[in-house]
Amino acid sequence: MSYLRAVLDNNTALEKKHLENIISYGEKLGYNTTKYKNELKKLSSKNKKKFNKIKKQSIQKDKLEKEYAKKDSISQKIDLKNSIQKVYTQKNMIIIDFNKHITKKDIDYNIDKTKYSNLYLFDINGFFKDAGPTKLSILGIDKIFIIQKDKKTLHIKVRDKNRLKPIYIINNKRIIIKFLNIKISDKKEQKQVATKIIQEDYKRKIVVIDAGHGGKDAGAVGPHKRYEKHVVLAIAKYLYHHLKNRGYKAYITRKTDKFIKVRNRTVLANKLNADIFISIHANSIAKSKANKIKGVETFFLSPARSARAKRVAAKENSSDIRSMSLATKKSFLTVLNQSKITASNKLAIDVQQNMLYQLKKHYRSIEDGGVREGPFWVLVGAQMPSILIEVGYISHPMESRRLYNKRYQKILAEGIANGVDSYFLKNP
């Protein structure tokens, strides 16, 4: 009965035990136990097969687990090796760039307050091979430490005597740690900090400034023989110094009253692999409308869509008497790639807005001529975002007088420089 119960319960261990007991007692009592012996053999053979099968499955499982572990180890090594590509600061931010997508699980943040300072601790999942030589600093924050804690964790510690409000943003392959309330008490120090921040952010940006016309090409001529070539050279020089002081690598196509062919003005910019090209000009119109038409305009390269843009382009292109041959047309169209047009348009908007803002703080009756498109030869050769600024109408009596005024020129140049800052802030 015990044997039958073991069979019904599918308990092979008890089944085997009871069979062995039946055979043992049966032989002692003189019974024929052959059928039980055969059953035991079958059961042993079945168990052996089952055992071998389980053993084989176990071996295969172990083998697979080892392979997966090996692959996972290799994968982890690949992920960890240079998983963090770059760590740097920009304005009030620490930016960590990865070579893989990340989540909130990849950053752990804690605050540790002491008697003399506040510590903000960030543990980031990833390996950064350049952690040792990398030095981080944000103006207005006392100290930033960066350490590769172990093979899996990058440790960033921020120490400051003031209480900071850090936030962090996860964006695909980037973590941005932002400090919202950096305190700088002294006004003079604030100004210095602002300048240094810009220098840190933009010191690698190359800007080429082109002062339009020059030499035998006087450009437009306003009342009392006020020449466009002199006005734009003065503004270009002021802009050059503004950008230099802010940390840009600034260059200028001409520093004296000399003539440069239109087609050669972008040669310097292309040779230097400049980030942006800015050509400065002054506008004009026929005497009959000279008292009525004024304003500041910024153009970017594109086929002109308005009669006004066509007129301005014709005036600025007049020193280059080339007719548009088939080859030139092809060249022109090749240059007009959509990405460059879009970037040039953004640059034009930022410069136009900042020029107007700066001028309106000091002068009345400043007219916004807007941002426009135009086929300017001087911009055709540029291999980077490029704009042409018409700083005003030299033909207009009041605007002409202002354009010859040094204070006005300096304010204009400052506005353009602010526009350049604004563009690179949005398009680093």
Short mmCIF file of N, CA and C in Angstrom, two decimals, residues 90-91 93 197-198 201-202 248 350 418-428:
data_model
loop_
_atom_site.label_atom_id
_atom_site.label_comp_id
_atom_site.label_asym_id
_atom_site.label_seq_id
_atom_site.Cartn_x
_atom_site.Cartn_y
_atom_site.Cartn_z
N GLN A 90 29.60 75.82 -17.77
CA GLN A 90 29.15 76.89 -18.66
C GLN A 90 28.21 77.79 -17.85
N LYS A 91 28.62 79.04 -17.68
CA LYS A 91 27.87 79.98 -16.85
C LYS A 91 27.64 79.38 -15.46
N MET A 93 26.36 76.38 -14.73
CA MET A 93 26.04 74.97 -14.91
C MET A 93 27.28 74.08 -14.96
N ILE A 197 32.66 85.13 -17.28
CA ILE A 197 31.77 84.05 -17.72
C ILE A 197 31.74 84.01 -19.24
N ILE A 198 31.60 85.17 -19.84
CA ILE A 198 31.57 85.25 -21.30
C ILE A 198 32.90 84.77 -21.87
N ASP A 201 33.01 81.04 -21.72
CA ASP A 201 32.08 80.41 -22.65
C ASP A 201 32.53 80.53 -24.10
N TYR A 202 33.09 81.68 -24.46
CA TYR A 202 33.28 81.97 -25.88
C TYR A 202 34.73 82.10 -26.32
N TYR A 248 36.62 86.49 -27.21
CA TYR A 248 36.52 85.89 -28.54
C TYR A 248 37.86 85.99 -29.28
N ASP A 350 19.26 87.86 -33.47
CA ASP A 350 19.89 88.22 -32.19
C ASP A 350 20.63 89.55 -32.28
N ASN A 418 26.66 92.25 -28.08
CA ASN A 418 25.65 91.59 -27.23
C ASN A 418 24.84 90.59 -28.04
N GLY A 419 24.57 90.95 -29.29
CA GLY A 419 23.84 90.04 -30.19
C GLY A 419 24.64 88.78 -30.47
N VAL A 420 25.95 88.94 -30.62
CA VAL A 420 26.83 87.79 -30.84
C VAL A 420 26.82 86.89 -29.60
N ASP A 421 26.90 87.50 -28.41
CA ASP A 421 26.79 86.73 -27.15
C ASP A 421 25.50 85.93 -27.11
N SER A 422 24.42 86.61 -27.43
CA SER A 422 23.10 86.00 -27.38
C SER A 422 23.02 84.80 -28.34
N TYR A 423 23.60 84.96 -29.53
CA TYR A 423 23.56 83.87 -30.53
C TYR A 423 24.31 82.65 -30.02
N PHE A 424 25.51 82.86 -29.47
CA PHE A 424 26.31 81.72 -29.02
C PHE A 424 25.75 81.08 -27.74
N LEU A 425 25.02 81.86 -26.93
CA LEU A 425 24.35 81.28 -25.77
C LEU A 425 23.31 80.26 -26.20
N LYS A 426 22.60 80.59 -27.27
CA LYS A 426 21.53 79.70 -27.77
C LYS A 426 22.09 78.62 -28.69
N ASN A 427 23.22 78.90 -29.31
CA ASN A 427 23.80 77.97 -30.29
C ASN A 427 25.28 77.71 -29.97
N PRO A 428 25.56 77.01 -28.85
CA PRO A 428 26.95 76.85 -28.40
C PRO A 428 27.79 76.03 -29.38
#
